[in-house]
Amino acid sequence: MQFKQLAMAAAVAATAFSAQATTEIQWWHSMTAVNNEWVNDLAKQFNESQKDYKIVPTYKGAYDESMTAAIAAFRSGNAPDILQVFEVGTATMMASKGATVPVAKVMADAGVAFDPKGYIPAVAGYYTAPNGQMLSFPFNSSTTIFYYNKDAFKKAGLNPDKAPATWPEVFAAAKKLKESGHSCPMTLAWQGWTQLESFSTWHNVEFATEQNGLSANGYKARLKLNSPLHVKHIDNLAAAAKAGEFVYKGRGAIPQASFTAGECAMIQTSSGYYGDVAKNAKFNYGLAPLPYYPDVKGAPQNTVIGGASLWVMAGKNAEHYKGVAKFFEFLSQTKVQAASHQRTGYLPVTMAAYDLTDKSGFYQKNPGTDTAVTQMIRKVTNNSRGIRLGNYVQIRTIEDEELEQVWAGKKSGKQALDSIVTRGDELLARFERSYKK
């Protein structure tokens, strides 16, 4: 009798445990340092807000590394529920039929309200298919902006409260900084993104055919980044490099550390770098729009999206997808969006979050923090809507390789850009062939 009672009690306890079981949602990401802290805090806040689901964030390496790891995991049946993918991987993810589930479908199936119209148009449009269905969830959307060291400017006799607005002004400032004894007047992070992609849209010039890959026939796109304007700009940077006024510090985000440390006085990089600067810079700094060439008609236009979005991987059960939808609902809250924007420098991807931040006085207290938004919400053209190309992760590597040849004095701007087009178009042709299968 006693055994029977114990068995019944165990069964009741097991049933109660089952009813209270928490579904774990695996989230693979590529955030480091202060942004890794932000991701962990978001997961913690969501997990504490309810008891049914637990978001488990895991750093899986740089953006290209996490994408490769997720594809391998999907093939073996062990993919995460959520994968953070940088913007240049968007076309590849779109072409990976069967590997992902559109975020619009995930939200609808879970009965969770989701209105893409609430997002900044340039953000929503980038992650939306030609049929109007949003494919991934906008998360850490960024754009390229200009940072400068006000203390270094003051020492060089430059106005610390006025950032250079044009490229001629930037080069003139770099010369004065060099003359004042600064060993690194200017550097650049994410050079392909800042000096080719955003440079193109900011000047309203074509980067690639088929509306930079965003048209319905985007898979047929080919590169156009070797125009006379592109060549002139890269040659100007090469001359600055030769004079020691521009110092190349490496690929991707690596050069950012040289600005935070006070070594380099000017840098163009992601708005999402703001959190690092705000926390770690020991000098007065300024944020400003990207420079432009004043003799280019229509410039400045608008910059393009960077950062990443969250893709939902296929092959999960309904309960997991419901948990994903609930997490995305949490991330969509205006207060959460506004707090993330103010903490990191990434865009407030909804207009409501921008309005809340504006009304709170944040932009007035922190001048320049609205730069990313104002650069993105200008009227866009077919040359400036964004850049979405197949095999673009590999093309970015080609851009790095060729531009490094220029900074080392081994190639002219035209030689390097022509080579990027030739080598890049081979990858685009390969993507087109695979897309049409």
Short mmCIF file of C-alpha atoms in Angstrom, two decimals:
data_model
loop_
_atom_site.label_atom_id
_atom_site.label_comp_id
_atom_site.label_asym_id
_atom_site.label_seq_id
_atom_site.Cartn_x
_atom_site.Cartn_y
_atom_site.Cartn_z
CA MET A 1 0.00 0.00 0.00
CA GLN A 2 2.78 2.33 0.95
CA PHE A 3 4.57 1.60 -2.37
CA LYS A 4 1.37 2.37 -4.30
CA GLN A 5 0.97 5.71 -2.51
CA LEU A 6 4.59 6.61 -3.19
CA ALA A 7 4.14 5.75 -6.87
CA MET A 8 1.00 7.91 -7.08
CA ALA A 9 2.78 10.81 -5.36
CA ALA A 10 5.71 10.52 -7.79
CA ALA A 11 3.31 10.52 -10.74
CA VAL A 12 1.55 13.65 -9.45
CA ALA A 13 4.91 15.37 -8.90
CA ALA A 14 6.07 14.42 -12.39
CA THR A 15 2.84 15.81 -13.89
CA ALA A 16 3.25 19.05 -11.95
CA PHE A 17 6.89 19.34 -13.09
CA SER A 18 5.86 18.72 -16.68
CA ALA A 19 3.19 21.40 -16.48
CA GLN A 20 5.74 23.86 -15.15
CA ALA A 21 8.55 22.87 -17.53
CA THR A 22 10.24 25.78 -19.25
CA THR A 23 10.94 25.59 -22.97
CA GLU A 24 14.50 26.64 -23.77
CA ILE A 25 14.99 28.79 -26.85
CA GLN A 26 18.53 28.74 -28.21
CA TRP A 27 19.78 32.07 -29.58
CA TRP A 28 23.13 32.18 -31.39
CA HIS A 29 24.67 35.63 -31.75
CA SER A 30 27.90 37.52 -32.55
CA MET A 31 27.85 40.32 -30.00
CA THR A 32 31.04 41.05 -28.03
CA ALA A 33 32.12 43.27 -25.12
CA VAL A 34 29.48 45.84 -24.08
CA ASN A 35 27.04 44.59 -26.72
CA ASN A 36 27.38 41.03 -25.41
CA GLU A 37 26.38 42.39 -21.99
CA TRP A 38 23.35 44.01 -23.63
CA VAL A 39 22.25 40.74 -25.29
CA ASN A 40 22.57 38.85 -22.01
CA ASP A 41 20.58 41.53 -20.20
CA LEU A 42 17.77 41.35 -22.79
CA ALA A 43 17.55 37.59 -22.35
CA LYS A 44 17.53 37.97 -18.57
CA GLN A 45 14.78 40.60 -18.66
CA PHE A 46 12.59 38.43 -20.89
CA ASN A 47 13.20 35.31 -18.83
CA GLU A 48 12.23 37.12 -15.64
CA SER A 49 9.08 38.55 -17.25
CA GLN A 50 7.43 35.11 -17.67
CA LYS A 51 7.91 31.44 -16.73
CA ASP A 52 7.09 29.50 -19.91
CA TYR A 53 10.21 30.15 -21.96
CA LYS A 54 13.89 30.66 -21.35
CA ILE A 55 16.08 32.41 -23.91
CA VAL A 56 19.61 30.99 -23.89
CA PRO A 57 22.00 33.37 -25.70
CA THR A 58 25.27 31.87 -26.96
CA TYR A 59 28.15 33.71 -28.59
CA LYS A 60 29.15 31.78 -31.72
CA GLY A 61 31.97 33.90 -33.08
CA ALA A 62 32.02 36.71 -35.62
CA TYR A 63 29.06 37.12 -37.98
CA ASP A 64 30.54 35.00 -40.77
CA GLU A 65 31.58 32.31 -38.29
CA SER A 66 28.15 32.05 -36.66
CA MET A 67 26.48 31.78 -40.06
CA THR A 68 28.77 28.93 -41.07
CA ALA A 69 28.20 27.18 -37.72
CA ALA A 70 24.42 27.51 -38.02
CA ILE A 71 24.34 26.10 -41.56
CA ALA A 72 26.38 23.09 -40.41
CA ALA A 73 24.12 22.67 -37.37
CA PHE A 74 20.99 22.84 -39.52
CA ARG A 75 22.27 20.09 -41.79
CA SER A 76 22.87 17.88 -38.78
CA GLY A 77 19.51 18.72 -37.20
CA ASN A 78 20.96 20.79 -34.34
CA ALA A 79 20.31 24.36 -35.46
CA PRO A 80 19.45 27.04 -32.89
CA ASP A 81 15.93 28.45 -32.74
CA ILE A 82 17.17 31.99 -33.46
CA LEU A 83 20.24 33.03 -35.45
CA GLN A 84 21.62 36.56 -35.61
CA VAL A 85 22.74 37.24 -39.21
CA PHE A 86 24.52 40.39 -40.38
CA GLU A 87 22.97 42.35 -43.21
CA VAL A 88 25.34 41.11 -45.89
CA GLY A 89 24.13 37.56 -45.26
CA THR A 90 20.50 38.49 -45.98
CA ALA A 91 20.41 37.52 -49.66
CA THR A 92 22.09 34.20 -48.88
CA MET A 93 19.55 33.48 -46.12
CA MET A 94 16.70 34.43 -48.44
CA ALA A 95 18.00 31.92 -50.98
CA SER A 96 18.36 29.15 -48.36
CA LYS A 97 14.91 27.73 -48.99
CA GLY A 98 13.71 25.37 -46.29
CA ALA A 99 16.32 26.45 -43.74
CA THR A 100 14.33 29.30 -42.18
CA VAL A 101 10.76 30.29 -41.36
CA PRO A 102 9.66 33.88 -42.20
CA VAL A 103 9.25 35.92 -39.05
CA ALA A 104 5.85 37.16 -40.28
CA LYS A 105 4.62 33.54 -40.36
CA VAL A 106 6.07 32.73 -36.93
CA MET A 107 4.26 35.69 -35.39
CA ALA A 108 0.97 34.99 -37.19
CA ASP A 109 0.97 31.28 -36.29
CA ALA A 110 1.55 32.15 -32.63
CA GLY A 111 -1.25 34.72 -32.67
CA VAL A 112 1.14 37.52 -31.71
CA ALA A 113 0.47 40.98 -33.13
CA PHE A 114 3.23 42.14 -35.47
CA ASP A 115 3.04 45.25 -37.63
CA PRO A 116 6.02 45.80 -39.98
CA LYS A 117 4.62 49.28 -40.73
CA GLY A 118 5.72 50.38 -37.27
CA TYR A 119 9.37 49.95 -38.22
CA ILE A 120 11.56 52.58 -39.85
CA PRO A 121 10.87 51.99 -43.58
CA ALA A 122 14.53 51.59 -44.54
CA VAL A 123 14.87 48.88 -41.90
CA ALA A 124 11.66 46.98 -42.62
CA GLY A 125 12.17 47.18 -46.39
CA TYR A 126 15.60 45.64 -46.22
CA TYR A 127 14.38 42.47 -44.50
CA THR A 128 11.21 42.13 -46.56
CA ALA A 129 10.77 39.84 -49.57
CA PRO A 130 9.50 41.21 -52.91
CA ASN A 131 6.07 39.73 -52.04
CA GLY A 132 5.87 41.99 -48.97
CA GLN A 133 6.48 39.31 -46.33
CA MET A 134 8.98 40.22 -43.62
CA LEU A 135 11.56 37.44 -43.46
CA SER A 136 13.63 38.26 -40.38
CA PHE A 137 13.24 40.33 -37.23
CA PRO A 138 15.12 43.67 -37.19
CA PHE A 139 17.35 43.63 -34.13
CA ASN A 140 20.64 45.52 -33.99
CA SER A 141 20.23 47.70 -37.05
CA SER A 142 22.96 50.27 -37.49
CA THR A 143 24.40 52.64 -40.03
CA THR A 144 27.77 54.26 -40.61
CA ILE A 145 28.62 57.50 -38.80
CA PHE A 146 31.65 59.68 -38.06
CA TYR A 147 33.36 59.83 -34.64
CA TYR A 148 36.09 62.30 -33.73
CA ASN A 149 38.27 63.11 -30.73
CA LYS A 150 37.43 66.63 -29.59
CA ASP A 151 40.51 66.90 -27.37
CA ALA A 152 42.79 66.01 -30.28
CA PHE A 153 40.99 68.55 -32.48
CA LYS A 154 41.51 71.27 -29.89
CA LYS A 155 45.21 70.46 -29.58
CA ALA A 156 45.57 70.65 -33.39
CA GLY A 157 43.92 74.06 -33.52
CA LEU A 158 40.69 72.70 -35.01
CA ASN A 159 37.20 73.60 -33.80
CA PRO A 160 36.25 70.75 -31.42
CA ASP A 161 32.56 71.59 -31.70
CA LYS A 162 32.42 71.39 -35.49
CA ALA A 163 33.03 68.08 -37.21
CA PRO A 164 34.35 68.07 -40.80
CA ALA A 165 31.28 67.91 -43.05
CA THR A 166 32.99 67.23 -46.39
CA TRP A 167 35.84 65.01 -47.53
CA PRO A 168 38.09 67.98 -48.35
CA GLU A 169 37.53 69.15 -44.75
CA VAL A 170 38.35 65.67 -43.40
CA PHE A 171 41.63 65.52 -45.33
CA ALA A 172 42.50 69.06 -44.19
CA ALA A 173 41.78 68.11 -40.55
CA ALA A 174 43.91 64.95 -40.90
CA LYS A 175 46.82 67.08 -42.15
CA LYS A 176 46.56 69.45 -39.16
CA LEU A 177 46.31 66.53 -36.73
CA LYS A 178 49.43 65.02 -38.26
CA GLU A 179 51.27 68.33 -37.98
CA SER A 180 50.27 68.59 -34.30
CA GLY A 181 52.05 65.31 -33.62
CA HIS A 182 49.15 62.87 -33.86
CA SER A 183 50.44 59.48 -35.06
CA CYS A 184 47.03 58.36 -36.37
CA PRO A 185 44.88 61.26 -37.57
CA MET A 186 42.27 59.02 -39.19
CA THR A 187 41.35 55.35 -39.53
CA LEU A 188 38.39 53.39 -40.90
CA ALA A 189 36.50 50.35 -39.66
CA TRP A 190 34.49 48.00 -41.87
CA GLN A 191 36.15 49.64 -44.88
CA GLY A 192 33.99 47.98 -47.57
CA TRP A 193 30.81 49.00 -45.76
CA THR A 194 31.88 52.54 -44.93
CA GLN A 195 33.97 53.49 -47.99
CA LEU A 196 32.18 51.63 -50.77
CA GLU A 197 28.62 50.76 -49.74
CA SER A 198 27.60 53.71 -47.57
CA PHE A 199 29.82 55.99 -49.67
CA SER A 200 27.75 55.01 -52.72
CA THR A 201 24.33 55.56 -51.18
CA TRP A 202 25.44 58.76 -49.40
CA HIS A 203 26.40 60.14 -52.83
CA ASN A 204 23.40 58.58 -54.61
CA VAL A 205 25.58 56.63 -57.04
CA GLU A 206 25.02 53.06 -58.18
CA PHE A 207 26.86 50.33 -56.27
CA ALA A 208 25.38 47.39 -58.18
CA THR A 209 22.78 46.81 -60.87
CA GLU A 210 19.20 45.70 -60.16
CA GLN A 211 18.77 48.50 -57.61
CA ASN A 212 21.79 47.24 -55.67
CA GLY A 213 20.24 43.78 -55.64
CA LEU A 214 16.94 44.84 -54.08
CA SER A 215 14.79 44.55 -57.21
CA ALA A 216 12.64 41.51 -57.95
CA ASN A 217 15.51 40.31 -60.16
CA GLY A 218 18.13 41.10 -57.54
CA TYR A 219 19.81 37.74 -58.02
CA LYS A 220 21.01 39.03 -61.42
CA ALA A 221 22.89 42.00 -59.91
CA ARG A 222 26.45 42.90 -60.91
CA LEU A 223 28.87 45.37 -59.29
CA LYS A 224 29.29 48.99 -60.42
CA LEU A 225 31.62 50.29 -57.71
CA ASN A 226 34.46 51.28 -60.04
CA SER A 227 32.92 54.56 -61.23
CA PRO A 228 35.09 57.70 -61.57
CA LEU A 229 33.79 58.94 -58.19
CA HIS A 230 34.70 55.69 -56.43
CA VAL A 231 38.17 55.72 -58.02
CA LYS A 232 38.75 59.36 -57.05
CA HIS A 233 37.80 58.65 -53.44
CA ILE A 234 40.00 55.57 -53.02
CA ASP A 235 42.93 57.41 -54.63
CA ASN A 236 42.41 60.31 -52.21
CA LEU A 237 42.53 57.90 -49.27
CA ALA A 238 45.65 56.28 -50.75
CA ALA A 239 47.36 59.68 -50.87
CA ALA A 240 46.40 60.29 -47.24
CA ALA A 241 47.77 56.85 -46.30
CA LYS A 242 51.08 57.66 -48.02
CA ALA A 243 51.28 60.93 -46.08
CA GLY A 244 50.57 59.17 -42.77
CA GLU A 245 47.30 61.05 -42.39
CA PHE A 246 45.19 57.89 -42.77
CA VAL A 247 46.42 54.78 -40.96
CA TYR A 248 44.94 51.39 -41.83
CA LYS A 249 44.34 49.40 -38.65
CA GLY A 250 42.79 46.18 -39.93
CA ARG A 251 39.56 44.57 -41.05
CA GLY A 252 36.07 44.67 -39.60
CA ALA A 253 35.70 46.28 -36.19
CA ILE A 254 39.39 45.90 -35.24
CA PRO A 255 40.27 49.61 -35.88
CA GLN A 256 37.67 50.76 -33.33
CA ALA A 257 39.96 49.94 -30.41
CA SER A 258 42.50 52.48 -31.69
CA PHE A 259 39.90 55.25 -31.46
CA THR A 260 38.63 54.23 -28.02
CA ALA A 261 42.23 54.24 -26.75
CA GLY A 262 42.76 57.78 -28.08
CA GLU A 263 45.36 56.64 -30.61
CA CYS A 264 43.37 57.58 -33.74
CA ALA A 265 41.55 60.91 -33.80
CA MET A 266 38.86 60.19 -36.43
CA ILE A 267 37.04 57.03 -37.44
CA GLN A 268 34.08 56.08 -39.59
CA THR A 269 32.27 53.02 -38.34
CA SER A 270 28.98 51.66 -37.01
CA SER A 271 26.56 53.68 -34.92
CA GLY A 272 26.49 50.50 -32.81
CA TYR A 273 30.01 51.36 -31.62
CA TYR A 274 28.57 54.18 -29.51
CA GLY A 275 28.07 52.02 -26.41
CA ASP A 276 31.77 51.16 -26.34
CA VAL A 277 32.84 54.79 -26.79
CA ALA A 278 30.40 56.07 -24.19
CA LYS A 279 31.65 53.54 -21.62
CA ASN A 280 35.37 53.41 -22.33
CA ALA A 281 36.64 56.60 -24.03
CA LYS A 282 38.68 58.80 -21.65
CA PHE A 283 38.39 61.92 -23.80
CA ASN A 284 35.74 64.26 -25.17
CA TYR A 285 34.30 62.95 -28.43
CA GLY A 286 31.78 63.93 -31.05
CA LEU A 287 29.38 62.05 -33.34
CA ALA A 288 28.53 63.42 -36.77
CA PRO A 289 27.22 62.45 -40.23
CA LEU A 290 29.53 60.90 -42.80
CA PRO A 291 31.53 63.35 -44.92
CA TYR A 292 30.66 63.84 -48.59
CA TYR A 293 32.09 65.42 -51.72
CA PRO A 294 30.29 68.77 -52.17
CA ASP A 295 30.69 68.73 -55.97
CA VAL A 296 28.54 65.58 -56.31
CA LYS A 297 24.98 66.46 -57.26
CA GLY A 298 22.40 65.24 -54.76
CA ALA A 299 24.90 64.50 -51.99
CA PRO A 300 24.42 63.82 -49.21
CA GLN A 301 21.56 61.38 -49.76
CA ASN A 302 21.13 58.67 -47.10
CA THR A 303 23.21 55.89 -45.61
CA VAL A 304 22.25 52.22 -45.59
CA ILE A 305 21.43 49.65 -42.99
CA GLY A 306 24.09 47.64 -41.24
CA GLY A 307 24.09 45.47 -38.16
CA ALA A 308 21.98 42.33 -38.13
CA SER A 309 18.56 40.76 -37.86
CA LEU A 310 17.22 37.64 -36.17
CA TRP A 311 16.29 34.68 -38.38
CA VAL A 312 14.09 31.82 -37.20
CA MET A 313 15.49 28.44 -38.14
CA ALA A 314 13.26 25.69 -39.55
CA GLY A 315 12.65 22.24 -38.05
CA LYS A 316 11.38 23.25 -34.58
CA ASN A 317 8.07 22.39 -32.93
CA ALA A 318 5.13 24.72 -32.39
CA GLU A 319 5.97 25.42 -28.74
CA HIS A 320 9.46 26.61 -29.66
CA TYR A 321 8.05 28.91 -32.33
CA LYS A 322 5.54 30.30 -29.85
CA GLY A 323 8.44 31.06 -27.49
CA VAL A 324 10.33 32.80 -30.30
CA ALA A 325 7.25 34.88 -31.09
CA LYS A 326 6.83 35.87 -27.44
CA PHE A 327 10.49 36.92 -27.27
CA PHE A 328 10.15 39.00 -30.42
CA GLU A 329 7.00 40.56 -28.96
CA PHE A 330 9.06 41.52 -25.90
CA LEU A 331 11.83 43.01 -28.08
CA SER A 332 9.20 45.01 -30.00
CA GLN A 333 8.03 46.90 -26.92
CA THR A 334 8.67 50.60 -27.33
CA LYS A 335 10.38 50.96 -23.94
CA VAL A 336 12.69 48.01 -24.68
CA GLN A 337 13.50 49.37 -28.15
CA ALA A 338 14.22 52.87 -26.82
CA ALA A 339 16.41 51.60 -23.97
CA SER A 340 18.42 49.42 -26.39
CA HIS A 341 18.93 52.32 -28.80
CA GLN A 342 20.10 54.66 -26.03
CA ARG A 343 22.43 52.05 -24.57
CA THR A 344 24.10 50.80 -27.75
CA GLY A 345 23.82 53.40 -30.52
CA TYR A 346 21.99 50.92 -32.74
CA LEU A 347 18.95 52.37 -34.46
CA PRO A 348 15.60 52.59 -32.71
CA VAL A 349 14.07 50.30 -35.35
CA THR A 350 10.55 51.59 -34.67
CA MET A 351 9.45 55.20 -35.04
CA ALA A 352 7.71 54.95 -31.65
CA ALA A 353 11.05 54.18 -29.97
CA TYR A 354 12.65 57.13 -31.75
CA ASP A 355 9.82 59.44 -30.62
CA LEU A 356 10.06 58.19 -27.01
CA THR A 357 13.83 58.75 -27.00
CA ASP A 358 13.40 62.22 -28.47
CA LYS A 359 10.75 63.20 -25.92
CA SER A 360 12.92 61.91 -23.07
CA GLY A 361 15.57 64.51 -23.91
CA PHE A 362 18.23 61.87 -24.61
CA TYR A 363 19.34 63.45 -27.90
CA GLN A 364 19.64 66.88 -26.28
CA LYS A 365 21.74 65.47 -23.42
CA ASN A 366 23.88 63.38 -25.77
CA PRO A 367 24.48 65.46 -28.94
CA GLY A 368 24.97 63.46 -32.12
CA THR A 369 23.23 60.30 -30.93
CA ASP A 370 20.40 60.95 -33.36
CA THR A 371 22.82 61.04 -36.33
CA ALA A 372 22.17 57.45 -37.35
CA VAL A 373 18.41 58.00 -37.45
CA THR A 374 18.50 61.27 -39.37
CA GLN A 375 20.88 59.75 -41.93
CA MET A 376 18.53 56.80 -42.47
CA ILE A 377 15.13 58.46 -42.64
CA ARG A 378 15.82 60.78 -45.56
CA LYS A 379 13.94 60.14 -48.80
CA VAL A 380 15.56 57.17 -50.53
CA THR A 381 16.26 56.48 -54.21
CA ASN A 382 16.87 53.25 -56.11
CA ASN A 383 20.58 53.89 -55.57
CA SER A 384 20.21 54.34 -51.81
CA ARG A 385 17.56 51.90 -50.55
CA GLY A 386 20.22 49.42 -49.45
CA ILE A 387 22.56 46.76 -50.80
CA ARG A 388 21.48 43.12 -50.82
CA LEU A 389 23.72 40.82 -52.83
CA GLY A 390 24.31 37.08 -52.95
CA ASN A 391 27.64 35.68 -51.73
CA TYR A 392 28.30 39.09 -50.24
CA VAL A 393 30.20 37.74 -47.25
CA GLN A 394 32.86 36.53 -49.70
CA ILE A 395 32.69 39.76 -51.73
CA ARG A 396 33.40 41.76 -48.58
CA THR A 397 36.58 39.70 -48.13
CA ILE A 398 37.58 40.58 -51.70
CA GLU A 399 37.02 44.26 -50.93
CA ASP A 400 39.33 43.99 -47.92
CA GLU A 401 42.02 42.20 -49.91
CA GLU A 402 42.01 44.70 -52.76
CA LEU A 403 41.81 47.84 -50.62
CA GLU A 404 44.71 46.59 -48.51
CA GLN A 405 46.76 46.51 -51.71
CA VAL A 406 45.94 50.19 -52.23
CA TRP A 407 46.85 51.26 -48.68
CA ALA A 408 50.15 49.37 -49.06
CA GLY A 409 50.91 51.31 -52.26
CA LYS A 410 50.83 48.18 -54.43
CA LYS A 411 47.74 49.07 -56.51
CA SER A 412 45.99 52.21 -57.72
CA GLY A 413 42.38 52.86 -56.79
CA LYS A 414 41.22 51.94 -60.29
CA GLN A 415 43.20 48.69 -60.38
CA ALA A 416 41.80 47.59 -57.03
CA LEU A 417 38.19 48.56 -57.78
CA ASP A 418 38.29 46.95 -61.23
CA SER A 419 39.57 43.78 -59.58
CA ILE A 420 36.79 43.86 -56.96
CA VAL A 421 34.23 44.11 -59.77
CA THR A 422 35.77 41.28 -61.79
CA ARG A 423 36.21 38.93 -58.83
CA GLY A 424 32.90 39.94 -57.23
CA ASP A 425 30.91 39.46 -60.41
CA GLU A 426 32.18 35.89 -60.63
CA LEU A 427 30.65 35.21 -57.23
CA LEU A 428 27.43 36.99 -58.19
CA ALA A 429 27.18 34.89 -61.36
CA ARG A 430 27.66 31.77 -59.26
CA PHE A 431 24.90 32.94 -56.90
CA GLU A 432 22.58 33.59 -59.84
CA ARG A 433 23.14 30.06 -61.16
CA SER A 434 22.41 28.49 -57.76
CA TYR A 435 19.40 30.74 -57.20
CA LYS A 436 17.77 29.65 -60.45
CA LYS A 437 18.12 25.91 -59.71
#
